[in-house]
Short mmCIF file of N, CA, C and O in Angstrom, two decimals:
data_model
loop_
_atom_site.label_atom_id
_atom_site.label_comp_id
_atom_site.label_asym_id
_atom_site.label_seq_id
_atom_site.Cartn_x
_atom_site.Cartn_y
_atom_site.Cartn_z
N MET A 1 -27.62 -188.91 -152.66
CA MET A 1 -27.52 -188.78 -151.22
C MET A 1 -27.34 -190.18 -150.65
O MET A 1 -27.99 -191.11 -151.09
N LEU A 2 -26.45 -190.29 -149.69
CA LEU A 2 -26.19 -191.57 -149.05
C LEU A 2 -26.34 -191.39 -147.55
O LEU A 2 -25.73 -190.50 -146.96
N LEU A 3 -27.17 -192.20 -146.92
CA LEU A 3 -27.33 -192.17 -145.47
C LEU A 3 -26.45 -193.26 -144.87
O LEU A 3 -26.40 -194.37 -145.37
N THR A 4 -25.76 -192.93 -143.79
CA THR A 4 -24.84 -193.88 -143.16
C THR A 4 -25.01 -193.84 -141.65
O THR A 4 -25.76 -193.03 -141.12
N ASP A 5 -24.26 -194.70 -140.96
CA ASP A 5 -24.25 -194.68 -139.50
C ASP A 5 -23.49 -193.47 -139.01
O ASP A 5 -22.66 -192.91 -139.70
N TYR A 6 -23.74 -193.09 -137.78
CA TYR A 6 -23.12 -191.92 -137.19
C TYR A 6 -21.62 -192.12 -136.94
O TYR A 6 -21.20 -193.08 -136.34
N ILE A 7 -20.81 -191.20 -137.45
CA ILE A 7 -19.38 -191.13 -137.18
C ILE A 7 -19.11 -189.68 -136.80
O ILE A 7 -19.52 -188.78 -137.54
N PRO A 8 -18.43 -189.40 -135.68
CA PRO A 8 -18.16 -188.01 -135.33
C PRO A 8 -17.43 -187.29 -136.47
O PRO A 8 -16.53 -187.85 -137.10
N MET A 9 -17.82 -186.06 -136.75
CA MET A 9 -17.27 -185.31 -137.88
C MET A 9 -15.75 -185.14 -137.78
O MET A 9 -15.06 -185.18 -138.79
N ASP A 10 -15.21 -184.96 -136.57
CA ASP A 10 -13.76 -184.84 -136.43
C ASP A 10 -13.08 -186.11 -136.93
O ASP A 10 -12.09 -186.05 -137.66
N ASP A 11 -13.61 -187.27 -136.54
CA ASP A 11 -13.04 -188.55 -136.99
C ASP A 11 -13.20 -188.72 -138.50
O ASP A 11 -12.30 -189.20 -139.17
N LEU A 12 -14.36 -188.32 -139.01
CA LEU A 12 -14.60 -188.42 -140.45
C LEU A 12 -13.62 -187.54 -141.23
O LEU A 12 -13.07 -187.97 -142.24
N ALA A 13 -13.40 -186.33 -140.75
CA ALA A 13 -12.48 -185.41 -141.44
C ALA A 13 -11.06 -185.98 -141.45
O ALA A 13 -10.39 -185.97 -142.49
N VAL A 14 -10.60 -186.50 -140.32
CA VAL A 14 -9.25 -187.08 -140.27
C VAL A 14 -9.17 -188.32 -141.15
O VAL A 14 -8.19 -188.53 -141.86
N HIS A 15 -10.23 -189.13 -141.14
CA HIS A 15 -10.26 -190.32 -141.99
C HIS A 15 -10.09 -189.93 -143.46
O HIS A 15 -9.28 -190.51 -144.18
N HIS A 16 -10.84 -188.94 -143.90
CA HIS A 16 -10.75 -188.52 -145.31
C HIS A 16 -9.42 -187.84 -145.60
O HIS A 16 -8.87 -188.00 -146.69
N ALA A 17 -8.90 -187.09 -144.65
CA ALA A 17 -7.58 -186.49 -144.84
C ALA A 17 -6.54 -187.58 -145.01
O ALA A 17 -5.64 -187.49 -145.85
N THR A 18 -6.67 -188.64 -144.24
CA THR A 18 -5.74 -189.77 -144.34
C THR A 18 -5.84 -190.42 -145.71
O THR A 18 -4.83 -190.70 -146.36
N LEU A 19 -7.08 -190.65 -146.19
CA LEU A 19 -7.27 -191.27 -147.51
C LEU A 19 -6.77 -190.35 -148.63
O LEU A 19 -6.06 -190.79 -149.54
N VAL A 20 -7.13 -189.08 -148.53
CA VAL A 20 -6.75 -188.12 -149.56
C VAL A 20 -5.24 -187.98 -149.64
O VAL A 20 -4.66 -187.89 -150.71
N ARG A 21 -4.60 -187.97 -148.50
CA ARG A 21 -3.15 -187.78 -148.47
C ARG A 21 -2.38 -189.09 -148.62
O ARG A 21 -1.16 -189.09 -148.68
N GLY A 22 -3.08 -190.24 -148.61
CA GLY A 22 -2.45 -191.51 -148.89
C GLY A 22 -1.76 -192.17 -147.71
O GLY A 22 -0.87 -192.98 -147.89
N TYR A 23 -2.16 -191.86 -146.51
CA TYR A 23 -1.54 -192.47 -145.33
C TYR A 23 -2.35 -193.67 -144.87
O TYR A 23 -3.54 -193.77 -145.12
N THR A 24 -1.70 -194.58 -144.17
CA THR A 24 -2.39 -195.74 -143.62
C THR A 24 -2.87 -195.41 -142.21
O THR A 24 -2.42 -194.44 -141.60
N ALA A 25 -3.73 -196.26 -141.68
CA ALA A 25 -4.29 -196.03 -140.35
C ALA A 25 -3.20 -196.04 -139.28
O ALA A 25 -3.36 -195.43 -138.23
N THR A 26 -2.10 -196.73 -139.52
CA THR A 26 -1.04 -196.80 -138.51
C THR A 26 -0.02 -195.67 -138.67
O THR A 26 0.87 -195.53 -137.84
N ASP A 27 -0.14 -194.88 -139.71
CA ASP A 27 0.85 -193.84 -140.00
C ASP A 27 0.16 -192.51 -140.27
O ASP A 27 0.47 -191.82 -141.23
N VAL A 28 -0.78 -192.13 -139.42
CA VAL A 28 -1.54 -190.90 -139.63
C VAL A 28 -0.76 -189.72 -139.05
O VAL A 28 -0.49 -189.68 -137.87
N PRO A 29 -0.40 -188.76 -139.90
CA PRO A 29 0.29 -187.58 -139.39
C PRO A 29 -0.69 -186.63 -138.69
O PRO A 29 -1.90 -186.81 -138.78
N GLU A 30 -0.16 -185.63 -138.04
CA GLU A 30 -1.01 -184.61 -137.43
C GLU A 30 -1.55 -183.70 -138.53
O GLU A 30 -0.81 -183.24 -139.40
N PHE A 31 -2.85 -183.46 -138.50
CA PHE A 31 -3.48 -182.56 -139.46
C PHE A 31 -3.90 -181.29 -138.75
O PHE A 31 -4.26 -181.32 -137.57
N TYR A 32 -3.85 -180.19 -139.45
CA TYR A 32 -4.35 -178.94 -138.91
C TYR A 32 -5.02 -178.17 -140.05
O TYR A 32 -4.78 -178.43 -141.22
N ALA A 33 -5.88 -177.25 -139.66
CA ALA A 33 -6.66 -176.52 -140.66
C ALA A 33 -6.02 -175.16 -140.92
O ALA A 33 -5.51 -174.52 -140.01
N VAL A 34 -6.05 -174.75 -142.18
CA VAL A 34 -5.59 -173.42 -142.57
C VAL A 34 -6.72 -172.73 -143.31
O VAL A 34 -7.59 -173.38 -143.89
N GLU A 35 -6.70 -171.40 -143.26
CA GLU A 35 -7.73 -170.64 -143.97
C GLU A 35 -7.73 -171.03 -145.43
O GLU A 35 -6.69 -171.29 -146.02
N SER A 36 -8.90 -171.07 -145.99
CA SER A 36 -9.00 -171.50 -147.38
C SER A 36 -9.97 -170.58 -148.11
O SER A 36 -9.94 -169.38 -147.92
N ILE A 37 -10.86 -171.17 -148.86
CA ILE A 37 -11.78 -170.42 -149.70
C ILE A 37 -13.22 -170.58 -149.23
O ILE A 37 -13.55 -171.52 -148.52
N LEU A 38 -14.05 -169.65 -149.61
CA LEU A 38 -15.50 -169.78 -149.47
C LEU A 38 -15.97 -170.05 -148.05
O LEU A 38 -16.96 -170.75 -147.84
N GLY A 39 -15.26 -169.56 -147.05
CA GLY A 39 -15.63 -169.81 -145.66
C GLY A 39 -15.27 -171.19 -145.18
O GLY A 39 -15.75 -171.63 -144.15
N LEU A 40 -14.44 -171.89 -145.91
CA LEU A 40 -13.98 -173.23 -145.56
C LEU A 40 -12.53 -173.18 -145.11
O LEU A 40 -11.83 -172.21 -145.35
N GLU A 41 -12.09 -174.23 -144.46
CA GLU A 41 -10.68 -174.42 -144.11
C GLU A 41 -10.19 -175.65 -144.85
O GLU A 41 -10.97 -176.54 -145.18
N THR A 42 -8.90 -175.71 -145.12
CA THR A 42 -8.30 -176.87 -145.76
C THR A 42 -7.50 -177.63 -144.72
O THR A 42 -6.74 -177.03 -143.96
N LEU A 43 -7.67 -178.96 -144.65
CA LEU A 43 -6.85 -179.76 -143.74
C LEU A 43 -5.53 -180.06 -144.41
O LEU A 43 -5.49 -180.55 -145.55
N VAL A 44 -4.45 -179.76 -143.72
CA VAL A 44 -3.11 -179.99 -144.25
C VAL A 44 -2.25 -180.66 -143.18
O VAL A 44 -2.63 -180.76 -142.02
N SER A 45 -1.09 -181.12 -143.60
CA SER A 45 -0.15 -181.77 -142.71
C SER A 45 1.26 -181.36 -143.12
O SER A 45 1.50 -181.01 -144.29
N ASP A 46 2.19 -181.40 -142.17
CA ASP A 46 3.59 -181.14 -142.49
C ASP A 46 4.26 -182.37 -143.09
O ASP A 46 5.40 -182.30 -143.55
N ALA A 47 3.57 -183.51 -143.08
CA ALA A 47 4.13 -184.73 -143.67
C ALA A 47 4.23 -184.54 -145.18
O ALA A 47 3.49 -183.75 -145.77
N PRO A 48 5.14 -185.27 -145.82
CA PRO A 48 5.26 -185.12 -147.28
C PRO A 48 3.97 -185.52 -147.98
O PRO A 48 3.26 -186.41 -147.52
N PRO A 49 3.64 -184.85 -149.09
CA PRO A 49 2.41 -185.20 -149.80
C PRO A 49 2.50 -186.61 -150.37
O PRO A 49 3.58 -187.10 -150.68
N PHE A 50 1.33 -187.22 -150.49
CA PHE A 50 1.27 -188.57 -151.02
C PHE A 50 1.57 -188.56 -152.51
O PHE A 50 1.07 -187.74 -153.27
N ARG A 51 2.40 -189.49 -152.91
CA ARG A 51 2.71 -189.67 -154.33
C ARG A 51 2.42 -191.12 -154.69
O ARG A 51 2.96 -192.04 -154.08
N ASP A 52 1.54 -191.32 -155.67
CA ASP A 52 1.16 -192.66 -156.09
C ASP A 52 2.41 -193.39 -156.62
O ASP A 52 3.06 -192.91 -157.54
N PRO A 53 2.74 -194.56 -156.02
CA PRO A 53 3.95 -195.26 -156.45
C PRO A 53 3.89 -195.77 -157.89
O PRO A 53 4.93 -195.92 -158.53
N GLU A 54 2.70 -195.99 -158.42
CA GLU A 54 2.58 -196.50 -159.79
C GLU A 54 2.69 -195.39 -160.83
O GLU A 54 3.28 -195.58 -161.89
N THR A 55 2.10 -194.22 -160.53
CA THR A 55 2.06 -193.15 -161.52
C THR A 55 2.99 -191.98 -161.19
O THR A 55 3.18 -191.10 -162.01
N SER A 56 3.51 -191.95 -159.97
CA SER A 56 4.32 -190.84 -159.47
C SER A 56 3.54 -189.53 -159.39
O SER A 56 4.12 -188.46 -159.25
N ALA A 57 2.21 -189.61 -159.47
CA ALA A 57 1.38 -188.41 -159.39
C ALA A 57 1.05 -188.11 -157.93
O ALA A 57 0.89 -189.02 -157.11
N TYR A 58 0.95 -186.83 -157.62
CA TYR A 58 0.54 -186.41 -156.28
C TYR A 58 -0.98 -186.52 -156.16
O TYR A 58 -1.70 -186.62 -157.16
N SER A 59 -1.48 -186.47 -154.93
CA SER A 59 -2.92 -186.55 -154.68
C SER A 59 -3.66 -185.50 -155.51
O SER A 59 -3.24 -184.36 -155.62
N ASP A 60 -4.79 -185.91 -156.07
CA ASP A 60 -5.58 -185.02 -156.91
C ASP A 60 -6.84 -184.54 -156.22
O ASP A 60 -7.79 -184.11 -156.85
N THR A 61 -6.86 -184.62 -154.88
CA THR A 61 -8.05 -184.29 -154.11
C THR A 61 -7.70 -183.29 -153.01
O THR A 61 -6.67 -183.39 -152.37
N GLU A 62 -8.60 -182.33 -152.81
CA GLU A 62 -8.49 -181.38 -151.70
C GLU A 62 -9.54 -181.72 -150.66
O GLU A 62 -10.61 -182.23 -151.00
N LEU A 63 -9.25 -181.44 -149.40
CA LEU A 63 -10.20 -181.68 -148.32
C LEU A 63 -10.47 -180.37 -147.60
O LEU A 63 -9.54 -179.72 -147.12
N TYR A 64 -11.74 -179.98 -147.55
CA TYR A 64 -12.16 -178.76 -146.89
C TYR A 64 -13.05 -179.12 -145.70
O TYR A 64 -13.77 -180.12 -145.73
N ILE A 65 -13.02 -178.27 -144.68
CA ILE A 65 -13.92 -178.45 -143.54
C ILE A 65 -14.56 -177.12 -143.20
O ILE A 65 -14.04 -176.05 -143.54
N SER A 66 -15.69 -177.21 -142.53
CA SER A 66 -16.38 -176.03 -142.01
C SER A 66 -16.61 -176.26 -140.53
O SER A 66 -16.81 -177.40 -140.09
N ARG A 67 -16.55 -175.20 -139.76
CA ARG A 67 -16.77 -175.28 -138.32
C ARG A 67 -17.92 -174.37 -137.90
O ARG A 67 -18.18 -173.34 -138.54
N ASN A 68 -18.57 -174.74 -136.80
CA ASN A 68 -19.59 -173.86 -136.24
C ASN A 68 -18.93 -172.85 -135.30
O ASN A 68 -17.70 -172.85 -135.15
N SER A 69 -19.72 -172.03 -134.65
CA SER A 69 -19.17 -170.99 -133.79
C SER A 69 -18.44 -171.56 -132.56
O SER A 69 -17.64 -170.87 -131.94
N ASN A 70 -18.70 -172.83 -132.23
CA ASN A 70 -18.00 -173.48 -131.11
C ASN A 70 -16.71 -174.17 -131.55
O ASN A 70 -16.04 -174.80 -130.75
N GLY A 71 -16.40 -174.09 -132.86
CA GLY A 71 -15.18 -174.70 -133.37
C GLY A 71 -15.32 -176.16 -133.76
O GLY A 71 -14.35 -176.78 -134.17
N GLN A 72 -16.53 -176.70 -133.65
CA GLN A 72 -16.74 -178.10 -134.02
C GLN A 72 -16.89 -178.22 -135.54
O GLN A 72 -17.51 -177.36 -136.18
N ILE A 73 -16.32 -179.28 -136.11
CA ILE A 73 -16.45 -179.51 -137.55
C ILE A 73 -17.89 -179.90 -137.86
O ILE A 73 -18.45 -180.79 -137.24
N THR A 74 -18.49 -179.20 -138.82
CA THR A 74 -19.88 -179.47 -139.20
C THR A 74 -19.98 -180.10 -140.59
O THR A 74 -20.95 -180.78 -140.89
N ASP A 75 -19.00 -179.83 -141.45
CA ASP A 75 -19.01 -180.33 -142.82
C ASP A 75 -17.59 -180.73 -143.20
O ASP A 75 -16.63 -180.07 -142.80
N ALA A 76 -17.48 -181.80 -143.97
CA ALA A 76 -16.21 -182.21 -144.58
C ALA A 76 -16.48 -182.40 -146.06
O ALA A 76 -17.43 -183.09 -146.44
N ILE A 77 -15.67 -181.76 -146.91
CA ILE A 77 -15.91 -181.79 -148.34
C ILE A 77 -14.61 -182.19 -149.05
O ILE A 77 -13.57 -181.57 -148.84
N THR A 78 -14.67 -183.26 -149.84
CA THR A 78 -13.53 -183.64 -150.67
C THR A 78 -13.86 -183.27 -152.10
O THR A 78 -14.98 -183.50 -152.57
N CYS A 79 -12.89 -182.66 -152.79
CA CYS A 79 -13.08 -182.24 -154.17
C CYS A 79 -11.88 -182.63 -155.01
O CYS A 79 -10.74 -182.46 -154.59
N LYS A 80 -12.15 -183.13 -156.19
CA LYS A 80 -11.09 -183.40 -157.15
C LYS A 80 -10.56 -182.05 -157.66
O LYS A 80 -11.34 -181.11 -157.86
N LYS A 81 -9.25 -181.97 -157.86
CA LYS A 81 -8.65 -180.74 -158.35
C LYS A 81 -8.99 -180.55 -159.82
O LYS A 81 -9.11 -181.52 -160.57
N PRO A 82 -9.15 -179.28 -160.25
CA PRO A 82 -9.40 -179.03 -161.68
C PRO A 82 -8.30 -179.65 -162.53
O PRO A 82 -7.12 -179.58 -162.19
N GLY A 83 -8.70 -180.30 -163.61
CA GLY A 83 -7.74 -180.92 -164.52
C GLY A 83 -7.36 -182.34 -164.15
O GLY A 83 -6.73 -183.04 -164.94
N SER A 84 -7.75 -182.81 -162.96
CA SER A 84 -7.38 -184.16 -162.54
C SER A 84 -8.27 -185.22 -163.19
O SER A 84 -7.83 -186.35 -163.40
N VAL A 85 -9.49 -184.87 -163.47
CA VAL A 85 -10.45 -185.75 -164.14
C VAL A 85 -11.28 -184.87 -165.08
O VAL A 85 -11.33 -183.65 -164.90
N PRO A 86 -11.95 -185.45 -166.06
CA PRO A 86 -12.71 -184.62 -167.01
C PRO A 86 -13.79 -183.74 -166.34
O PRO A 86 -13.98 -182.61 -166.73
N TYR A 87 -14.49 -184.27 -165.36
CA TYR A 87 -15.56 -183.53 -164.69
C TYR A 87 -15.35 -183.59 -163.18
O TYR A 87 -15.96 -184.43 -162.50
N PRO A 88 -14.49 -182.73 -162.64
CA PRO A 88 -14.21 -182.80 -161.21
C PRO A 88 -15.44 -182.52 -160.36
O PRO A 88 -16.26 -181.67 -160.71
N GLY A 89 -15.55 -183.28 -159.30
CA GLY A 89 -16.69 -183.14 -158.42
C GLY A 89 -16.29 -183.10 -156.97
O GLY A 89 -15.12 -183.25 -156.61
N CYS A 90 -17.29 -182.89 -156.12
CA CYS A 90 -17.10 -182.83 -154.68
C CYS A 90 -18.04 -183.81 -154.00
O CYS A 90 -19.15 -184.05 -154.49
N ARG A 91 -17.60 -184.34 -152.89
CA ARG A 91 -18.46 -185.15 -152.02
C ARG A 91 -18.50 -184.42 -150.69
O ARG A 91 -17.47 -184.14 -150.09
N HIS A 92 -19.69 -184.09 -150.26
CA HIS A 92 -19.93 -183.24 -149.10
C HIS A 92 -20.57 -184.08 -147.99
O HIS A 92 -21.68 -184.57 -148.15
N TYR A 93 -19.83 -184.26 -146.89
CA TYR A 93 -20.29 -185.09 -145.77
C TYR A 93 -20.87 -184.20 -144.68
O TYR A 93 -20.29 -183.19 -144.31
N MET A 94 -22.03 -184.62 -144.16
CA MET A 94 -22.72 -183.88 -143.11
C MET A 94 -23.30 -184.87 -142.11
O MET A 94 -23.38 -186.06 -142.38
N GLU A 95 -23.73 -184.34 -140.98
CA GLU A 95 -24.40 -185.19 -140.01
C GLU A 95 -25.67 -184.52 -139.55
O GLU A 95 -25.83 -183.31 -139.66
N SER A 96 -26.58 -185.34 -139.07
CA SER A 96 -27.80 -184.85 -138.45
C SER A 96 -27.96 -185.65 -137.16
O SER A 96 -27.18 -186.58 -136.92
N PRO A 97 -28.92 -185.32 -136.32
CA PRO A 97 -29.03 -186.05 -135.06
C PRO A 97 -29.18 -187.57 -135.19
O PRO A 97 -28.73 -188.31 -134.34
N LEU A 98 -29.78 -188.06 -136.28
CA LEU A 98 -30.02 -189.49 -136.39
C LEU A 98 -29.13 -190.21 -137.41
O LEU A 98 -28.91 -191.40 -137.29
N VAL A 99 -28.66 -189.51 -138.43
CA VAL A 99 -27.88 -190.16 -139.48
C VAL A 99 -26.80 -189.22 -140.01
O VAL A 99 -26.91 -188.01 -139.90
N ASP A 100 -25.76 -189.81 -140.55
CA ASP A 100 -24.79 -189.07 -141.35
C ASP A 100 -25.23 -189.21 -142.80
O ASP A 100 -25.89 -190.18 -143.16
N PHE A 101 -24.86 -188.26 -143.63
CA PHE A 101 -25.20 -188.38 -145.04
C PHE A 101 -24.21 -187.58 -145.86
O PHE A 101 -23.47 -186.76 -145.34
N ASP A 102 -24.18 -187.86 -147.15
CA ASP A 102 -23.34 -187.07 -148.04
C ASP A 102 -24.08 -186.81 -149.34
O ASP A 102 -25.02 -187.53 -149.69
N ILE A 103 -23.67 -185.75 -149.99
CA ILE A 103 -24.21 -185.40 -151.30
C ILE A 103 -23.03 -185.17 -152.24
O ILE A 103 -21.93 -184.80 -151.79
N ASP A 104 -23.24 -185.40 -153.50
CA ASP A 104 -22.21 -185.19 -154.51
C ASP A 104 -22.67 -184.07 -155.44
O ASP A 104 -23.85 -183.96 -155.76
N TYR A 105 -21.70 -183.27 -155.89
CA TYR A 105 -22.01 -182.22 -156.85
C TYR A 105 -20.75 -181.82 -157.60
O TYR A 105 -19.64 -182.15 -157.20
N SER A 106 -20.93 -181.09 -158.67
CA SER A 106 -19.83 -180.63 -159.50
C SER A 106 -18.96 -179.64 -158.73
O SER A 106 -19.47 -178.86 -157.91
N LEU A 107 -17.67 -179.64 -159.01
CA LEU A 107 -16.75 -178.68 -158.40
C LEU A 107 -17.21 -177.25 -158.68
O LEU A 107 -17.01 -176.35 -157.86
N LYS A 108 -17.85 -177.04 -159.82
CA LYS A 108 -18.34 -175.70 -160.17
C LYS A 108 -19.35 -175.18 -159.15
O LYS A 108 -19.55 -173.97 -159.03
N LEU A 109 -20.01 -176.09 -158.43
CA LEU A 109 -21.03 -175.69 -157.46
C LEU A 109 -20.47 -175.48 -156.05
O LEU A 109 -21.21 -175.10 -155.15
N LEU A 110 -19.17 -175.71 -155.86
CA LEU A 110 -18.58 -175.54 -154.52
C LEU A 110 -18.86 -174.16 -153.92
O LEU A 110 -19.11 -174.08 -152.71
N PRO A 111 -18.88 -173.07 -154.68
CA PRO A 111 -19.20 -171.78 -154.06
C PRO A 111 -20.57 -171.74 -153.39
O PRO A 111 -20.84 -170.90 -152.54
N HIS A 112 -21.45 -172.70 -153.71
CA HIS A 112 -22.80 -172.74 -153.15
C HIS A 112 -22.94 -173.81 -152.06
O HIS A 112 -24.05 -174.23 -151.73
N TRP A 113 -21.81 -174.24 -151.48
CA TRP A 113 -21.83 -175.35 -150.53
C TRP A 113 -22.72 -175.05 -149.33
O TRP A 113 -23.40 -175.96 -148.83
N GLN A 114 -22.75 -173.80 -148.85
CA GLN A 114 -23.56 -173.49 -147.66
C GLN A 114 -25.05 -173.64 -147.97
O GLN A 114 -25.81 -174.19 -147.15
N HIS A 115 -25.47 -173.17 -149.11
CA HIS A 115 -26.87 -173.28 -149.52
C HIS A 115 -27.27 -174.76 -149.66
O HIS A 115 -28.32 -175.18 -149.17
N MET A 116 -26.41 -175.54 -150.31
CA MET A 116 -26.70 -176.96 -150.49
C MET A 116 -26.70 -177.69 -149.15
O MET A 116 -27.52 -178.58 -148.91
N SER A 117 -25.81 -177.30 -148.25
CA SER A 117 -25.76 -177.91 -146.92
C SER A 117 -27.06 -177.65 -146.15
O SER A 117 -27.63 -178.56 -145.56
N ARG A 118 -27.50 -176.40 -146.16
CA ARG A 118 -28.75 -176.07 -145.47
C ARG A 118 -29.93 -176.85 -146.04
O ARG A 118 -30.74 -177.41 -145.31
N ASN A 119 -30.03 -176.89 -147.37
CA ASN A 119 -31.15 -177.58 -148.00
C ASN A 119 -31.10 -179.09 -147.75
O ASN A 119 -32.13 -179.72 -147.49
N ALA A 120 -29.92 -179.68 -147.84
CA ALA A 120 -29.79 -181.12 -147.60
C ALA A 120 -30.15 -181.45 -146.15
O ALA A 120 -30.86 -182.43 -145.88
N ARG A 121 -29.69 -180.65 -145.21
CA ARG A 121 -30.01 -180.89 -143.79
C ARG A 121 -31.51 -180.75 -143.55
O ARG A 121 -32.10 -181.53 -142.80
N ALA A 122 -32.13 -179.76 -144.17
CA ALA A 122 -33.58 -179.59 -144.01
C ALA A 122 -34.33 -180.79 -144.58
O ALA A 122 -35.29 -181.28 -143.96
N PHE A 123 -33.88 -181.27 -145.73
CA PHE A 123 -34.51 -182.43 -146.34
C PHE A 123 -34.38 -183.67 -145.45
O PHE A 123 -35.36 -184.36 -145.18
N VAL A 124 -33.18 -183.95 -144.96
CA VAL A 124 -32.96 -185.11 -144.10
C VAL A 124 -33.71 -184.96 -142.78
O VAL A 124 -34.28 -185.92 -142.27
N SER A 125 -33.77 -183.75 -142.25
CA SER A 125 -34.51 -183.51 -141.02
C SER A 125 -35.99 -183.82 -141.22
O SER A 125 -36.63 -184.42 -140.34
N CYS A 126 -36.51 -183.45 -142.35
CA CYS A 126 -37.92 -183.73 -142.66
C CYS A 126 -38.15 -185.24 -142.72
O CYS A 126 -39.13 -185.74 -142.17
N ILE A 127 -37.26 -185.96 -143.38
CA ILE A 127 -37.40 -187.41 -143.48
C ILE A 127 -37.27 -188.08 -142.11
O ILE A 127 -38.11 -188.89 -141.73
N THR A 128 -36.23 -187.73 -141.38
CA THR A 128 -35.98 -188.42 -140.11
C THR A 128 -37.00 -188.07 -139.05
O THR A 128 -37.36 -188.90 -138.23
N SER A 129 -37.53 -186.84 -139.07
CA SER A 129 -38.51 -186.47 -138.05
C SER A 129 -39.88 -187.08 -138.35
O SER A 129 -40.66 -187.31 -137.44
N ASN A 130 -40.16 -187.38 -139.61
CA ASN A 130 -41.47 -187.92 -139.97
C ASN A 130 -41.51 -189.44 -140.12
O ASN A 130 -42.57 -190.03 -140.03
N PHE A 131 -40.36 -190.06 -140.35
CA PHE A 131 -40.39 -191.49 -140.66
C PHE A 131 -39.54 -192.36 -139.78
O PHE A 131 -39.57 -193.57 -139.90
N LEU A 132 -38.70 -191.80 -138.93
CA LEU A 132 -37.86 -192.65 -138.08
C LEU A 132 -38.30 -192.59 -136.64
O LEU A 132 -38.84 -191.72 -136.14
#
């Protein structure tokens, strides 16, 4: 778990979409969400996919987001695609009232993202309400 300074989740999601898709800060395409898996949405763009100039390989990472009932992004999850690395994993970004944080887990555990999100938020809430 990593605790960080507060960054609005919308900005964080676009930042990671930019990194995942290989765009620079001055050349960020428009991103939009499409229905995906497990109650998540995938951020996509009409811009051409990023291709590594050294290896000619396309991006090996997917970016998922979750929204609350008001449409605000609550979670941003980046996951390595199966077969891209020996043990693909996910990095799950969340926020709480006082800190942002992320947790890492195996891609195999992605179906349990909601359970892990609830537990991680409860844990951080306990820490921040008692010690900050």
